[in-house]
Coordinates of C-alpha atoms in Angstrom, one line a residue:
M1 CA 0.0 0.0 0.0
E2 CA 1.4 3.4 -1.0
P3 CA 1.9 5.9 1.9
D4 CA -0.8 8.3 0.7
L5 CA -3.5 5.6 0.8
R6 CA -2.5 4.0 4.0
Y7 CA -4.2 6.3 6.5
F8 CA -7.4 6.4 4.4
T9 CA -7.4 2.6 4.3
Y10 CA -7.0 2.5 8.1
G11 CA -10.0 4.8 8.3
A12 CA -12.1 2.5 6.1
M13 CA -11.1 -0.5 8.2
G14 CA -12.0 1.4 11.4
L15 CA -15.5 2.1 10.1
C16 CA -16.0 -1.6 9.4
L17 CA -14.7 -2.6 12.8
I18 CA -17.0 -0.1 14.5
G19 CA -19.9 -1.4 12.6
T20 CA -19.1 -5.0 13.3
A21 CA -18.6 -4.3 17.1
G22 CA -22.0 -2.4 17.1
V23 CA -23.8 -5.5 15.7
F24 CA -22.4 -7.7 18.5
I25 CA -23.3 -5.3 21.3
S26 CA -26.6 -4.1 19.9
G27 CA -28.6 -6.6 22.0
G28 CA -31.2 -6.8 19.3
Q29 CA -31.9 -3.1 19.3
T30 CA -33.0 -2.3 15.7
F31 CA -31.7 1.3 15.7
V32 CA -28.2 0.3 16.9
T33 CA -28.1 -2.5 14.4
I34 CA -29.0 -0.2 11.5
I35 CA -26.4 2.3 12.5
S36 CA -23.8 -0.5 12.8
A37 CA -24.7 -1.8 9.4
F38 CA -24.3 1.7 8.0
F39 CA -20.8 1.9 9.4
C40 CA -20.0 -1.5 7.8
M41 CA -21.3 -0.4 4.4
A42 CA -19.6 2.9 4.6
G43 CA -16.3 1.3 5.4
A44 CA -16.7 -1.3 2.6
A45 CA -17.7 1.4 0.1
L46 CA -14.7 3.6 1.0
T47 CA -12.3 0.6 0.7
I48 CA -13.6 -0.3 -2.8
A49 CA -13.6 3.4 -3.9
L50 CA -9.9 3.8 -2.7
F51 CA -8.9 0.6 -4.5
K52 CA -10.5 1.6 -7.8
Y53 CA -10.3 5.4 -7.8
G54 CA -7.7 6.2 -5.2
Y55 CA -5.6 8.1 -7.8
F56 CA -8.4 10.6 -8.0
I57 CA -10.0 10.6 -4.6
V58 CA -6.8 11.0 -2.5
P59 CA -5.4 14.1 -4.4
F60 CA -8.9 15.6 -4.2
L61 CA -9.2 15.1 -0.4
T62 CA -5.6 16.2 0.3
K63 CA -6.1 19.3 -1.8
Q64 CA -9.5 20.2 -0.2
G65 CA -8.0 19.6 3.3
N66 CA -4.7 21.4 2.4
I67 CA -2.8 18.4 3.6
V68 CA 1.0 18.4 3.0
Q69 CA 2.8 15.1 3.1
I70 CA 6.4 15.2 4.5
M71 CA 8.7 12.4 3.4
E72 CA 12.1 11.1 4.6
G73 CA 14.9 13.3 3.2
D74 CA 12.9 16.5 3.6
Y75 CA 10.9 15.8 0.5
E76 CA 7.4 17.3 0.5
I77 CA 4.3 16.5 -1.5
P78 CA 1.8 19.4 -1.8
P79 CA -2.0 18.9 -1.4
A80 CA -2.5 18.6 -5.1
Q81 CA 0.0 15.6 -5.1
D82 CA 1.2 16.4 -8.6
V83 CA 4.9 17.3 -7.9
I84 CA 7.5 16.5 -5.3
L85 CA 9.3 19.4 -3.6
K86 CA 12.5 19.8 -1.8
H87 CA 14.1 22.9 -0.2
S88 CA 17.9 23.2 -0.5
G89 CA 20.4 26.0 -0.7
G90 CA 17.8 28.7 -0.5
L91 CA 15.8 27.4 -3.5
Y92 CA 12.8 25.1 -3.9
Y93 CA 13.2 22.2 -6.3
A94 CA 10.1 20.7 -7.9
S95 CA 10.0 17.4 -9.8
A96 CA 7.2 16.1 -12.0
F97 CA 6.8 12.7 -13.6
L98 CA 5.3 11.6 -17.0
G99 CA 4.1 8.1 -17.8
I100 CA 4.9 7.0 -21.4
K101 CA 3.0 4.1 -22.9
L102 CA 4.6 2.2 -25.8
Y103 CA 2.4 0.1 -28.1
E104 CA 5.0 -0.9 -30.6
S105 CA 8.2 -2.9 -30.2
T106 CA 11.3 -2.1 -32.2
T107 CA 11.4 -5.8 -33.2
E108 CA 8.1 -5.3 -35.1
K109 CA 9.6 -2.5 -37.2
T110 CA 11.8 -2.7 -40.2
H111 CA 15.4 -1.4 -40.1
E112 CA 14.4 1.7 -42.0
E113 CA 11.5 2.4 -39.6
N114 CA 13.7 2.0 -36.6
V115 CA 16.2 4.5 -38.1
V116 CA 13.5 7.0 -38.7
Y117 CA 12.1 6.5 -35.2
S118 CA 15.5 7.1 -33.6
E119 CA 15.9 10.3 -35.6
Y120 CA 12.5 11.5 -34.4
F121 CA 13.5 10.8 -30.8
E122 CA 16.8 12.7 -31.2
R123 CA 15.0 15.6 -32.8
A124 CA 12.5 15.7 -30.0
I125 CA 15.1 15.6 -27.2
S126 CA 17.2 18.3 -29.0
S127 CA 14.3 20.7 -29.0
V128 CA 13.9 20.5 -25.2
R129 CA 15.9 23.2 -23.4
F130 CA 16.0 21.6 -20.0
P131 CA 17.4 18.3 -18.5
V132 CA 15.1 15.3 -18.8
K133 CA 15.6 11.9 -17.2
F134 CA 14.1 8.8 -18.9
S135 CA 13.8 5.6 -16.9
M136 CA 12.8 2.2 -18.4
M137 CA 12.3 -1.1 -16.6
V138 CA 12.0 -4.2 -18.6
Y139 CA 10.9 -7.7 -17.6
V140 CA 10.0 -11.1 -19.2
K141 CA 6.3 -11.8 -18.9
D142 CA 4.9 -15.1 -17.6
L143 CA 4.7 -17.1 -20.8
S144 CA 1.7 -19.3 -19.9
K145 CA -0.4 -16.3 -18.8
H146 CA 0.7 -14.2 -21.8
R147 CA -0.3 -17.0 -24.2
M148 CA -3.6 -17.6 -22.5
K149 CA -4.4 -13.9 -22.7
W150 CA -3.9 -13.8 -26.5
E151 CA -5.7 -17.1 -27.0
T152 CA -8.7 -15.8 -25.1
R153 CA -8.7 -12.5 -27.0
H154 CA -8.4 -14.5 -30.3
A155 CA -11.4 -16.6 -29.4
E156 CA -13.5 -13.6 -28.4
A157 CA -12.6 -11.7 -31.6
Q158 CA -13.6 -14.8 -33.7
L159 CA -16.9 -15.0 -31.8
R160 CA -17.6 -11.3 -32.4
L161 CA -16.7 -11.7 -36.1
S162 CA -19.0 -14.7 -36.5
R163 CA -21.9 -12.9 -34.9
E164 CA -21.4 -9.8 -37.0
R165 CA -21.3 -11.9 -40.2
E166 CA -24.6 -13.7 -39.3
K167 CA -26.5 -10.4 -39.0
P168 CA -28.9 -9.6 -41.9
E169 CA -27.0 -6.3 -42.5
P170 CA -23.4 -6.8 -41.2
D171 CA -21.3 -3.7 -40.5
V172 CA -18.4 -3.8 -42.9
L173 CA -16.2 -1.6 -40.6
K174 CA -16.8 -3.9 -37.6
I175 CA -15.9 -6.9 -39.7
D176 CA -12.7 -5.3 -40.9
R177 CA -11.8 -4.3 -37.3
F178 CA -12.5 -7.8 -36.0
E179 CA -10.4 -9.4 -38.8
K180 CA -7.5 -7.1 -38.0
E181 CA -7.7 -8.0 -34.3
I182 CA -7.8 -11.7 -35.1
A183 CA -4.7 -11.3 -37.4
M184 CA -2.9 -9.4 -34.6
C185 CA -3.7 -12.1 -32.1
E186 CA -2.5 -14.8 -34.5
S187 CA 0.7 -12.9 -35.1
Q188 CA 1.4 -12.7 -31.3
L189 CA 0.6 -16.4 -30.8
N190 CA 2.9 -17.4 -33.7
R191 CA 5.7 -15.4 -32.2
I192 CA 5.2 -17.2 -28.9
I193 CA 5.1 -20.6 -30.6
A194 CA 8.3 -19.7 -32.4
G195 CA 10.0 -19.3 -29.0
E196 CA 10.0 -15.6 -28.7
K197 CA 9.8 -14.4 -25.1
P198 CA 7.2 -11.7 -24.4
M199 CA 8.7 -8.6 -22.9
G200 CA 7.1 -5.9 -20.8
A201 CA 8.3 -2.4 -20.3
I202 CA 7.5 0.5 -18.0
L203 CA 8.8 3.9 -19.2
Y204 CA 8.5 7.2 -17.5
A205 CA 10.2 10.7 -17.7
M206 CA 11.2 13.1 -14.9
T207 CA 11.9 16.8 -15.1
T208 CA 12.9 19.2 -12.4
S209 CA 12.8 23.0 -12.0
T210 CA 13.7 25.5 -9.3
G211 CA 12.1 28.6 -7.8
I212 CA 12.4 31.0 -4.9
S213 CA 9.1 29.7 -3.5
K214 CA 7.1 26.5 -3.7
D215 CA 4.5 28.0 -6.0
A216 CA 7.2 29.4 -8.4
A217 CA 9.0 26.0 -8.6
T218 CA 5.7 24.1 -9.0
A219 CA 4.6 26.5 -11.8
A220 CA 7.9 26.2 -13.6
V221 CA 8.1 22.4 -13.5
K222 CA 4.5 22.1 -14.7
T223 CA 5.3 24.3 -17.7
Q224 CA 8.3 22.0 -18.5
A225 CA 6.3 18.9 -18.1
T226 CA 3.5 20.2 -20.4
E227 CA 6.1 21.0 -23.0
L228 CA 7.8 17.6 -22.7
K229 CA 4.5 15.8 -22.9
S230 CA 3.6 17.6 -26.1
V231 CA 7.1 17.0 -27.7
L232 CA 7.1 13.3 -26.9
A233 CA 3.5 12.6 -27.9
N234 CA 3.9 14.3 -31.3
A235 CA 7.4 13.2 -32.2
L236 CA 7.2 9.5 -31.0
N237 CA 3.5 8.9 -31.5
V238 CA 3.1 7.6 -27.9
E239 CA 0.6 8.1 -25.2
V240 CA 2.0 10.4 -22.5
E241 CA 0.2 11.4 -19.2
F242 CA 0.9 13.3 -16.1
L243 CA 1.5 11.1 -13.1
I244 CA 0.0 12.1 -9.7
A245 CA -0.6 10.7 -6.3
D246 CA 0.4 7.0 -5.9
E247 CA 1.7 6.7 -9.5
M248 CA 4.0 9.7 -8.9
L249 CA 5.2 8.2 -5.6
R250 CA 5.8 4.9 -7.3
C251 CA 8.2 6.5 -9.8
F252 CA 9.9 8.3 -6.9
D253 CA 10.4 5.0 -5.1
W254 CA 11.7 3.4 -8.2
E255 CA 14.6 5.8 -8.1
H256 CA 15.8 3.7 -5.2
I257 CA 14.2 0.3 -5.3
I258 CA 12.4 -1.5 -8.2
P259 CA 9.9 -4.4 -8.1
S260 CA 11.6 -7.7 -7.4
S261 CA 9.5 -10.0 -9.6
D262 CA 7.6 -10.0 -12.9
S263 CA 4.3 -10.3 -11.1
K264 CA 5.0 -7.2 -9.1
M265 CA 6.0 -5.4 -12.2
E266 CA 2.7 -6.3 -13.8
Q267 CA 0.8 -4.9 -10.8
S268 CA 2.9 -1.7 -10.8
A269 CA 2.3 -0.9 -14.5
L270 CA 1.5 2.8 -15.0

């Protein structure tokens, strides 16, 4: 559990415990039982909400409550939880993180396409006027699970294609999309059968700026992050997003310790 979710989770568990205790000591009193059941439901609902939407809920609550998180090493996370701050030498340093999602592997491209892609990357980086740190973690995926995933997706696509073709007026565009999906699944399965090991990758970028105040440093790094996001997305045709709350903290932790197994890497994917 990430540090910013821990206390909220404790609160949810506390509500459940209060409700459970109330049920046992109610002595059959309907009012007390109803109140206890309410606490149980509230705790369960809060737990589920934090699990599914914690990345949105926690920053909203900390921002509304103006809660500042102080971390070891004198690092500070402001209420918005979108940057990490540190005060040193009379200046404030602010760092922001961007998640980068790759959908194509270099092994799937031709030599000419890889050369062009490398040129685009160099041009993109050369246009940025501030330091940027790129971090990539790679791992070998579990072969059996990976193969099962593609086999399942292949079967589902075939079923959708069959149902669409059986309609009195089939949608040509849907048929084309399903056929392409089936072809992609077959390509992935053939690569696995041929002995190719599926690889996973987590890629993120970090940029830092300074200012004489927290607000100045935060505003400056957000400007840099926005520019970097635009440059990378346009030049490399990748999906880039700002990382906040637990995802930002995860990247910060990865600067020191990374996941120790492929399963933990899968769970940590941005």
